[in-house]
mmCIF file of C-alpha atoms and ligand atoms in Angstrom:
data_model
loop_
_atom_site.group_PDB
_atom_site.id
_atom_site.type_symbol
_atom_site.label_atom_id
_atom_site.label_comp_id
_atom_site.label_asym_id
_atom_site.label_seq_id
_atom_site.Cartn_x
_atom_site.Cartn_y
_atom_site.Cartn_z
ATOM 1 C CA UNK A 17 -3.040 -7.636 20.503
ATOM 2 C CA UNK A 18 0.058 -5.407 20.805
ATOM 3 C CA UNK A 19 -0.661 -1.893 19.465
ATOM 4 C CA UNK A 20 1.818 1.027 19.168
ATOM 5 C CA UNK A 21 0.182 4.352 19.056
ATOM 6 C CA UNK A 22 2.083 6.953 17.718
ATOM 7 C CA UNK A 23 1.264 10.877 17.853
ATOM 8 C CA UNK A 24 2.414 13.205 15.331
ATOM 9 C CA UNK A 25 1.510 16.688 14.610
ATOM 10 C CA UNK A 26 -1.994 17.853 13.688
ATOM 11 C CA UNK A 27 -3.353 15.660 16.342
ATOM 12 C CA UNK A 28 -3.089 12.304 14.166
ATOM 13 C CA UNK A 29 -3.391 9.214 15.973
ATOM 14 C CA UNK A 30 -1.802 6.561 14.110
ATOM 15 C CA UNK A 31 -2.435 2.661 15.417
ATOM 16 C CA UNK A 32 0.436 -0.200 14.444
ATOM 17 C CA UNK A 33 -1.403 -3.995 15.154
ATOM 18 C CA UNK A 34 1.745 -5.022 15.493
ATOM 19 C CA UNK A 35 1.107 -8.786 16.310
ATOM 20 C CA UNK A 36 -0.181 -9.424 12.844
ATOM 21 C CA UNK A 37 3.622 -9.102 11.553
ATOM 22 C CA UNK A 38 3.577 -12.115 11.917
ATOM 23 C CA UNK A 39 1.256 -13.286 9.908
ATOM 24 C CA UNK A 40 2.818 -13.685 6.306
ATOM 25 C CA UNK A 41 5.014 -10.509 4.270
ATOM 26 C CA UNK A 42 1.699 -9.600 2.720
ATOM 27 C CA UNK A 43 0.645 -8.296 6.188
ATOM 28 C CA UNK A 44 3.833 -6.864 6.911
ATOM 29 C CA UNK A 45 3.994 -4.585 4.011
ATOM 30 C CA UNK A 46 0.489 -3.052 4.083
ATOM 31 C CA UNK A 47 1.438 -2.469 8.200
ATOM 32 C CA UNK A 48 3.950 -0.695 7.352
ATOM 33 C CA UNK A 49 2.162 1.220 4.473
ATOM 34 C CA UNK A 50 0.017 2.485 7.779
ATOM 35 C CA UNK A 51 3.138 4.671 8.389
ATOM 36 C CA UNK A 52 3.233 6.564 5.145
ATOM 37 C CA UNK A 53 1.012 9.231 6.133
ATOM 38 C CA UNK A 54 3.147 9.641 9.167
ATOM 39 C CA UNK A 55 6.208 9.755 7.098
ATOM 40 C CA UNK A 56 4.767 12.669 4.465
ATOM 41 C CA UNK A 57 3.730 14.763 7.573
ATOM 42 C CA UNK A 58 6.782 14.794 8.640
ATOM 43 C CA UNK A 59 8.995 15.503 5.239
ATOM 44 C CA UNK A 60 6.531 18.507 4.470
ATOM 45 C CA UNK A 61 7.136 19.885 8.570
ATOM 46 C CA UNK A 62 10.775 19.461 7.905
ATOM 47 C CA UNK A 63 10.472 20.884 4.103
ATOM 48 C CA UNK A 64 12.185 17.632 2.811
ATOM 49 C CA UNK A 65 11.761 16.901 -0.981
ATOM 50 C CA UNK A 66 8.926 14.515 -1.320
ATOM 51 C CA UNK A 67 11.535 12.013 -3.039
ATOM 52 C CA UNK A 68 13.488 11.412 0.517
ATOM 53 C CA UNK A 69 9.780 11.016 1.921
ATOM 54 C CA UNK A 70 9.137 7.871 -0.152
ATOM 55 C CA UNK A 71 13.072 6.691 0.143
ATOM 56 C CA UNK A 72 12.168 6.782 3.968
ATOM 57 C CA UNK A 73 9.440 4.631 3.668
ATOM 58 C CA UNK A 74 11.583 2.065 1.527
ATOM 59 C CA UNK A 75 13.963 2.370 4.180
ATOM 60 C CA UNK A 76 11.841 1.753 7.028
ATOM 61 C CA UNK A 77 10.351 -1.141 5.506
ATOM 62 C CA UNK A 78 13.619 -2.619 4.762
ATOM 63 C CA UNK A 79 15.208 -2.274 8.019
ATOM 64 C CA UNK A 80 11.632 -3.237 10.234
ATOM 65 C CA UNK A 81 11.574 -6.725 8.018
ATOM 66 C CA UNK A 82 15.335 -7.166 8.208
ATOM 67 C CA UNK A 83 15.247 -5.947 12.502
ATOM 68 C CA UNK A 84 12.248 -8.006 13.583
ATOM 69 C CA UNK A 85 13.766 -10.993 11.731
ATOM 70 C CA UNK A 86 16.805 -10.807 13.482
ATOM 71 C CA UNK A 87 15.495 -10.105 17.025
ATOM 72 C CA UNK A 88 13.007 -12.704 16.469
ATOM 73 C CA UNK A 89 15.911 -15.168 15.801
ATOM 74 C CA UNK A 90 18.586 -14.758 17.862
ATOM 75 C CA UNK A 91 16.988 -14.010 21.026
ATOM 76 C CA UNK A 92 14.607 -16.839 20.654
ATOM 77 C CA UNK A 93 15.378 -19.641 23.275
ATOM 78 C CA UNK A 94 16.820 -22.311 21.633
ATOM 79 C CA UNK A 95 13.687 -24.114 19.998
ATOM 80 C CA UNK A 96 11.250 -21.948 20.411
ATOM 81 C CA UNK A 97 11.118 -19.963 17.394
ATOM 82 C CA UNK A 98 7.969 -21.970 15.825
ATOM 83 C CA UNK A 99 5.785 -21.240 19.348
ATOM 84 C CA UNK A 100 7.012 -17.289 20.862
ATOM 85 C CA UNK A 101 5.589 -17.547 24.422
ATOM 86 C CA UNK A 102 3.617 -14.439 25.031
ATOM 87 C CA UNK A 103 5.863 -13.182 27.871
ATOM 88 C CA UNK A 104 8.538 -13.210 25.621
ATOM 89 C CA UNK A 105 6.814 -11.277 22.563
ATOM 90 C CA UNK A 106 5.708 -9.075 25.001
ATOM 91 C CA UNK A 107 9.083 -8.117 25.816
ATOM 92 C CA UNK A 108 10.050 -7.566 22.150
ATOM 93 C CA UNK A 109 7.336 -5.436 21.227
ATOM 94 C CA UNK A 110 7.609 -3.282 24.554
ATOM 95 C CA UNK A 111 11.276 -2.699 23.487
ATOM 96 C CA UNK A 112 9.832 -1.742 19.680
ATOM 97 C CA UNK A 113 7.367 0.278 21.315
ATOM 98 C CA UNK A 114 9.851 2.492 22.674
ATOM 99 C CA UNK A 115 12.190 2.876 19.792
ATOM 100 C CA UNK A 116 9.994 2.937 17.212
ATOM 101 C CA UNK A 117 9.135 6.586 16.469
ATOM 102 C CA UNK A 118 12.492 7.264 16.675
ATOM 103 C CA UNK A 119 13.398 4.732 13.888
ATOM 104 C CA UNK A 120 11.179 6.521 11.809
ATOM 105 C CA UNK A 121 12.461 9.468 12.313
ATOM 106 C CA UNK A 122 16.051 8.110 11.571
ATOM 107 C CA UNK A 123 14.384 6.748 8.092
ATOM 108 C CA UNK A 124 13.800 9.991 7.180
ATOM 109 C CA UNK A 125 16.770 11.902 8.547
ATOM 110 C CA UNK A 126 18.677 9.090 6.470
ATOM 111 C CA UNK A 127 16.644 9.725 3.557
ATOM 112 C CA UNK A 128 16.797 13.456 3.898
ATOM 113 C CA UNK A 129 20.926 12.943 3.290
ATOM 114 C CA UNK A 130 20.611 11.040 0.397
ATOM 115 C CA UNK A 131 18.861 13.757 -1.903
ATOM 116 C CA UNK A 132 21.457 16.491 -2.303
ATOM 117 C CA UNK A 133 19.636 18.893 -3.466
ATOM 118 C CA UNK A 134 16.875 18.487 -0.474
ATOM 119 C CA UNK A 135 17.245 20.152 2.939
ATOM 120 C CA UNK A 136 19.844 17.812 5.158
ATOM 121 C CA UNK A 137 18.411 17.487 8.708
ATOM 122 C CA UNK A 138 21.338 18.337 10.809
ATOM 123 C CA UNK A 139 20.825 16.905 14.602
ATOM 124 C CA UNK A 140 20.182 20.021 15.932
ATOM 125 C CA UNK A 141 16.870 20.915 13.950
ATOM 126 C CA UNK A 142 16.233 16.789 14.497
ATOM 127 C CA UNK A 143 16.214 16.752 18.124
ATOM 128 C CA UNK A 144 14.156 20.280 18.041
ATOM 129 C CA UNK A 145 11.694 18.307 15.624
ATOM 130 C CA UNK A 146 11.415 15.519 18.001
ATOM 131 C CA UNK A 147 10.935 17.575 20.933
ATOM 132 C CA UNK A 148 7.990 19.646 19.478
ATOM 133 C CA UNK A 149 5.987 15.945 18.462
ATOM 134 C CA UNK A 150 6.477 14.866 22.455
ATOM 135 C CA UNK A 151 9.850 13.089 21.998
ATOM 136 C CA UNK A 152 12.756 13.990 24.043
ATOM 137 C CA UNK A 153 15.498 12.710 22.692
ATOM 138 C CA UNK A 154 19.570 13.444 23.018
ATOM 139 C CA UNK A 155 21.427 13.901 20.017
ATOM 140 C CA UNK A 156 23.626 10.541 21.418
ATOM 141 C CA UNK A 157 20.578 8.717 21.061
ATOM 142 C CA UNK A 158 19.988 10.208 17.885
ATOM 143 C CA UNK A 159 22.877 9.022 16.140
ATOM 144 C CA UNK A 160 22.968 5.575 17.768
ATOM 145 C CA UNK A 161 19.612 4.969 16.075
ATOM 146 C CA UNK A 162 20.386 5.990 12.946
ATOM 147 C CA UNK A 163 24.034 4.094 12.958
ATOM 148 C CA UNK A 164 21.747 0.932 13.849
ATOM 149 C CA UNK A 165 19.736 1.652 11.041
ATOM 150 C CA UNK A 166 22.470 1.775 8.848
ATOM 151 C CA UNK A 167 23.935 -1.106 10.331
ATOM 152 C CA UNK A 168 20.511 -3.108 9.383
ATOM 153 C CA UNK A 169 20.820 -2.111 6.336
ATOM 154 C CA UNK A 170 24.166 -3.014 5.812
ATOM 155 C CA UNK A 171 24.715 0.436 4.363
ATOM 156 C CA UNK A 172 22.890 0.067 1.301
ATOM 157 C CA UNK A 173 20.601 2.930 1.402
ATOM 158 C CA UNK A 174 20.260 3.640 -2.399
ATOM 159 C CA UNK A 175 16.589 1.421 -2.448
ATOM 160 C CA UNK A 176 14.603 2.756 -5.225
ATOM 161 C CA UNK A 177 10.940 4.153 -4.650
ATOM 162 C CA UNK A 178 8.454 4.780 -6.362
ATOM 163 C CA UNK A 179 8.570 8.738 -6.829
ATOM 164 C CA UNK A 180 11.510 7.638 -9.047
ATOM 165 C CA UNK A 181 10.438 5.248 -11.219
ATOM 166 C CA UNK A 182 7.330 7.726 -12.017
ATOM 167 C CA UNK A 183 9.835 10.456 -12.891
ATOM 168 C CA UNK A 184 11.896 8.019 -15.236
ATOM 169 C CA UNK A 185 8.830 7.197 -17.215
ATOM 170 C CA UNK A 186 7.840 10.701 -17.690
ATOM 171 C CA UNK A 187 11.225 11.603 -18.326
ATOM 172 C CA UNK A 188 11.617 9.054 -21.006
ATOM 173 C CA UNK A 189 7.907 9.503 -22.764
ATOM 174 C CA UNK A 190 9.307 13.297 -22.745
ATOM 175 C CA UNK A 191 11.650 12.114 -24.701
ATOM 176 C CA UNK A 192 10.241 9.984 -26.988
ATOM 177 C CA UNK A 193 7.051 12.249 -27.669
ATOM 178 C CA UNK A 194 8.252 15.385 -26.822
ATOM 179 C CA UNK A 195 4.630 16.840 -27.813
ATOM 180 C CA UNK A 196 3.658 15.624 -24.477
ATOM 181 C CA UNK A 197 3.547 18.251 -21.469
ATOM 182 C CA UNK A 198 5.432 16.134 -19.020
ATOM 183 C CA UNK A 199 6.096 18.746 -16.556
ATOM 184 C CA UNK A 200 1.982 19.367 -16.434
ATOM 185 C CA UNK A 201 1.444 15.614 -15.907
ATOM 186 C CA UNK A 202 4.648 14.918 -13.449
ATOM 187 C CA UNK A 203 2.552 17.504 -11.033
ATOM 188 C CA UNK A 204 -0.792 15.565 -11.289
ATOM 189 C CA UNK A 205 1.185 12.062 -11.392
ATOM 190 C CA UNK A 206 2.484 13.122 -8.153
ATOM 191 C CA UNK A 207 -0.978 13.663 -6.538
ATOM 192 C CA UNK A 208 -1.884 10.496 -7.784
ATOM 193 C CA UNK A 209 1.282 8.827 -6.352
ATOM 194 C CA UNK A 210 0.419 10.211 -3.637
ATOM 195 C CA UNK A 211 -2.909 8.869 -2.916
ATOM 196 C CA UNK A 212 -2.451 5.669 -4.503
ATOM 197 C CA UNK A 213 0.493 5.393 -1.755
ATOM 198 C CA UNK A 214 -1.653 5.835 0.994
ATOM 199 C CA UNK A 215 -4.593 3.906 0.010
ATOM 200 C CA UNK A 216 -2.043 1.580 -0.818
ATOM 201 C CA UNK A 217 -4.200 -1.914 1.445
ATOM 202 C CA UNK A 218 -7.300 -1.086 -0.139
ATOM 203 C CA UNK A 219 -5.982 -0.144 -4.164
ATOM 204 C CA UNK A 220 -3.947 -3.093 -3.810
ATOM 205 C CA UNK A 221 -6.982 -5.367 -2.081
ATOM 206 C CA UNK A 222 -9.120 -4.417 -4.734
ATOM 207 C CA UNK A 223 -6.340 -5.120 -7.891
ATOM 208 C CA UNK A 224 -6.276 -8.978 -5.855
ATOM 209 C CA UNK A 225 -9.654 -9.760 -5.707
ATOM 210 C CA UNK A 226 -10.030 -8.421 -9.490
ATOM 211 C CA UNK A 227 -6.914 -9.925 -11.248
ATOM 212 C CA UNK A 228 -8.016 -13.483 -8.883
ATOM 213 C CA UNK A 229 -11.814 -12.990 -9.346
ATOM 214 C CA UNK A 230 -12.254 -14.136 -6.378
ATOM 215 C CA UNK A 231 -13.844 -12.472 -3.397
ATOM 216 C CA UNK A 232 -11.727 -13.584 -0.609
ATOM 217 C CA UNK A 233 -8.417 -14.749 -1.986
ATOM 218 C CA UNK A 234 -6.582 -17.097 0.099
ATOM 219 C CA UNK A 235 -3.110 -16.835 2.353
ATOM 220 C CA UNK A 236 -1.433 -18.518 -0.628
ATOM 221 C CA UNK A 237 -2.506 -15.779 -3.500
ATOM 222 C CA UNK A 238 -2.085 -13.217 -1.226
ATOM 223 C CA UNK A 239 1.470 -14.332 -0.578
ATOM 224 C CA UNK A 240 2.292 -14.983 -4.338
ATOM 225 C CA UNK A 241 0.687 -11.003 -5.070
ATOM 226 C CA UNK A 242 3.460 -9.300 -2.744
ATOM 227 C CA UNK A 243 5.913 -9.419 -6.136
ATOM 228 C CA UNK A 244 2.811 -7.578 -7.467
ATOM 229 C CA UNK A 245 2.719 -4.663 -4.939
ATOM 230 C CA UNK A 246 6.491 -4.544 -5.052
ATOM 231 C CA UNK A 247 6.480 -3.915 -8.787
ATOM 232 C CA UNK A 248 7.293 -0.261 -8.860
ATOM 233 C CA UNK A 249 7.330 -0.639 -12.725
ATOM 234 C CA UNK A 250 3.768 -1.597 -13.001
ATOM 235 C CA UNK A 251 3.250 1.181 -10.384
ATOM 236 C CA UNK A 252 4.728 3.703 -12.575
ATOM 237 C CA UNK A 253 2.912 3.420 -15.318
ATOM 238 C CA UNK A 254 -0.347 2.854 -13.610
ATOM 239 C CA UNK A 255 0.193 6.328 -12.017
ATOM 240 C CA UNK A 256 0.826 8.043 -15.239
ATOM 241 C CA UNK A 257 -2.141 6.504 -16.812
ATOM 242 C CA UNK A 258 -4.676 7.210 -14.010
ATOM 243 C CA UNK A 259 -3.302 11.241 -14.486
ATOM 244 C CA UNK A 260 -4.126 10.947 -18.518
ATOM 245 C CA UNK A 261 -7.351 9.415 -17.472
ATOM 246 C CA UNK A 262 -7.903 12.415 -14.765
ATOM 247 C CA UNK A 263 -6.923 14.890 -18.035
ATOM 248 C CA UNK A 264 -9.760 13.199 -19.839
ATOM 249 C CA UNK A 265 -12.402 13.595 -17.334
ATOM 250 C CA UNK A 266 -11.622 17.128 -16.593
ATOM 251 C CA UNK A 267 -11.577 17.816 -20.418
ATOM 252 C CA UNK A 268 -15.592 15.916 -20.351
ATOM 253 C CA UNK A 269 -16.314 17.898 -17.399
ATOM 254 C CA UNK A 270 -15.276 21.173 -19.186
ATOM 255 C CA UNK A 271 -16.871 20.517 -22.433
ATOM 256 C CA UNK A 272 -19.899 18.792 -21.406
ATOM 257 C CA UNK A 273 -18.856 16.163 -24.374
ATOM 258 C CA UNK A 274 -19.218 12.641 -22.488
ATOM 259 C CA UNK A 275 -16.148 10.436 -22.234
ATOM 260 C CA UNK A 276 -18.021 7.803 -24.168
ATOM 261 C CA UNK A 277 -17.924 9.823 -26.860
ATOM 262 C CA UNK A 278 -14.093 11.080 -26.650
ATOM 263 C CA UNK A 279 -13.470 7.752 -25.936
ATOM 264 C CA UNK A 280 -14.506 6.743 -29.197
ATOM 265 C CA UNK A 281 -13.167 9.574 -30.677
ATOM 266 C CA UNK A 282 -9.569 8.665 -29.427
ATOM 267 C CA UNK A 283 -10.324 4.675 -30.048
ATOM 268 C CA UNK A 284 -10.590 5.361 -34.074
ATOM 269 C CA UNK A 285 -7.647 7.863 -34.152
ATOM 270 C CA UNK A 286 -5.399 5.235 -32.720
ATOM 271 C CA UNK A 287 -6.477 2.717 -34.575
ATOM 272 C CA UNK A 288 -5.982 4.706 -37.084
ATOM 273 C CA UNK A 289 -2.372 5.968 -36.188
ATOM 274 C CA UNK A 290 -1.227 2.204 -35.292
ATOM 275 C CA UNK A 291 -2.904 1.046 -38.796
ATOM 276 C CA UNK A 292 -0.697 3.800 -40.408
ATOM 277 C CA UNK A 293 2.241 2.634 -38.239
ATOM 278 C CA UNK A 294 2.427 -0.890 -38.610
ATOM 279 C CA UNK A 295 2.900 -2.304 -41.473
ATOM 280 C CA UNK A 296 1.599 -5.957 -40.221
ATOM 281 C CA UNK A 297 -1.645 -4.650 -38.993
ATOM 282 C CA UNK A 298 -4.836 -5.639 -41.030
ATOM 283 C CA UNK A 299 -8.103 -4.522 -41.229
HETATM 284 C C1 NAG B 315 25.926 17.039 15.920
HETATM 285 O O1 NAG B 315 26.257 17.710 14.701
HETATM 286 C C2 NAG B 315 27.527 18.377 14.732
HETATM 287 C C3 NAG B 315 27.667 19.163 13.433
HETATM 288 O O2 NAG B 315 27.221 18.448 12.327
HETATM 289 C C4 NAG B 315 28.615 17.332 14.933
HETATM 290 O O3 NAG B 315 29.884 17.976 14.981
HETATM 291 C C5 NAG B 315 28.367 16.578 16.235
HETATM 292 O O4 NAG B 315 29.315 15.542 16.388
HETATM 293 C C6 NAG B 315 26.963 15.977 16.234
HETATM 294 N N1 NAG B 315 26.720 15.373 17.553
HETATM 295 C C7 NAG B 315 26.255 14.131 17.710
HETATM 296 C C8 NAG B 315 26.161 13.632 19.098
HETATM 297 O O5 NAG B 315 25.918 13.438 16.774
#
């Protein structure tokens, strides 16, 4: 069991089981989910936008798929790359080990240059950063990291994340039904972004075994659900929804009327607007 441990600020202890990579994509994506806390710490130290904290994460998760692949490959003795001896993952994940807070850091320094109107993190406040969380890095190594980085990912750092897609929805329901407060709701959405990002394994877990029905879903479903969890779309809306649903619970909570009965309430006025609506609709 290889395990990187990782210590960032406020005394957080964060553990990578890195040998499980290997298991299937499913795995590697809710590993790397691990890091998101991580990666919010440190955009809200550095005072980044919390947009360049999720396009970190995308790029992270991009360039660790696309950089174990590739050292996994062509350092493999020739024939070997069904049955890694352990010496030899050994090696590879002592070399990770090493570089790997640094790559995250480079994720977000990246990130942190793509937003213009965020804070750029210019090497000097990086390697000041670094140096406070343990790491003592030289501003050489700094940009060699992030040039690799690049070079993984061939330069196309314009991935879109999630904060976006949520801001694109609310942008365009503003639009369409400008009666609705979007600026109130992008606030909440963003909590709720926020958390359904780091509970990420267990929301998405739980959305498997329901949408399945089955308790323990097997390697196969599992594998055929990672288009699921990298459907940002269905993500955005979910996130927008779950913030109406928080409005309605607060509004129970205030009034002391139950949601069963605003629920019906708001069930017979929208049957009532899409009966008005829609010509084709009967009853
Ligand atoms: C550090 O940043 C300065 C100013 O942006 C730049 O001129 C210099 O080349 C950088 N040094 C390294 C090693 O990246």
């Amino acid at each position: 069991m290889h395990e990187i441990v990782l210590q960032i600020p406020h005394n957080k202890c964060i553990l990578w089981k890195i040998s499980t990579l290997f298991i299937s994509p499913f795995t590697t994506c809710v590993l790397l989910w691990c890091y998101l806390e991580h990666i919010f710490l440190m955009t809200q130290e550095l005072r980044l936008d919390p947009l360049a904290g999720y396009h970190a994460a995308e790029l992270l998760q991009r360039f660790m798929v696309k950089h174990l692949t590739d050292l996994l490959t062509t350092s493999t003795p020739q024939g070997a790359a069904a049955v890694l001896p352990t010496s030899y993952e050994d090696a590879i994940f002592d070399k990770l080990k090493e570089k790997f807070p640094l790559i995250i850091f480079s994720c977000v320094q990246i990130a942190s240059k793509v937003y213009l109107h965020s804070n750029i993190i210019d090497n000097n406040t990086a390697v000041h950063f670094l140096h406070s969380v343990g790491h003592r890095v030289s501003k050489q190594t700094l940009l060699e990291t992030e040039l690799m980085i690049l070079k993984g990912l061939e330069f196309r750092i314009n991935a879109p994340n999630p904060l976006t897609y949520v801001e694109i929805l609310l942008e365009v329901l503003g639009h369409n039904e400008p009666s609705i407060p979007v600026e109130e709701l992008c606030d909440l959405c963003r909590h709720v972004l926020r958390f359904v990002s780091l509970q990420k394994a267990a929301i998405y877990d739980a959305l498997l075994k329901t949408t399945t029905q089955c308790v323990s879903p097997s390697r196969e479903q599992r594998e055929r659900f990672v288009t699921v969890t990298e459907d940002y779309m269905l993500l955005g809306v979910g996130v927008i929804t779950v913030a109406a649903f928080i409005v309605l619970d607060e509004l129970s909570h205030i009034t002391g009327i139950s949601r069963r009965s605003i629920g019906d309430f708001v069930h017979v006025t929208l049957m009532h607007i899409v009966n008005t609506n829609s010509p084709l609709t009967s009853t």
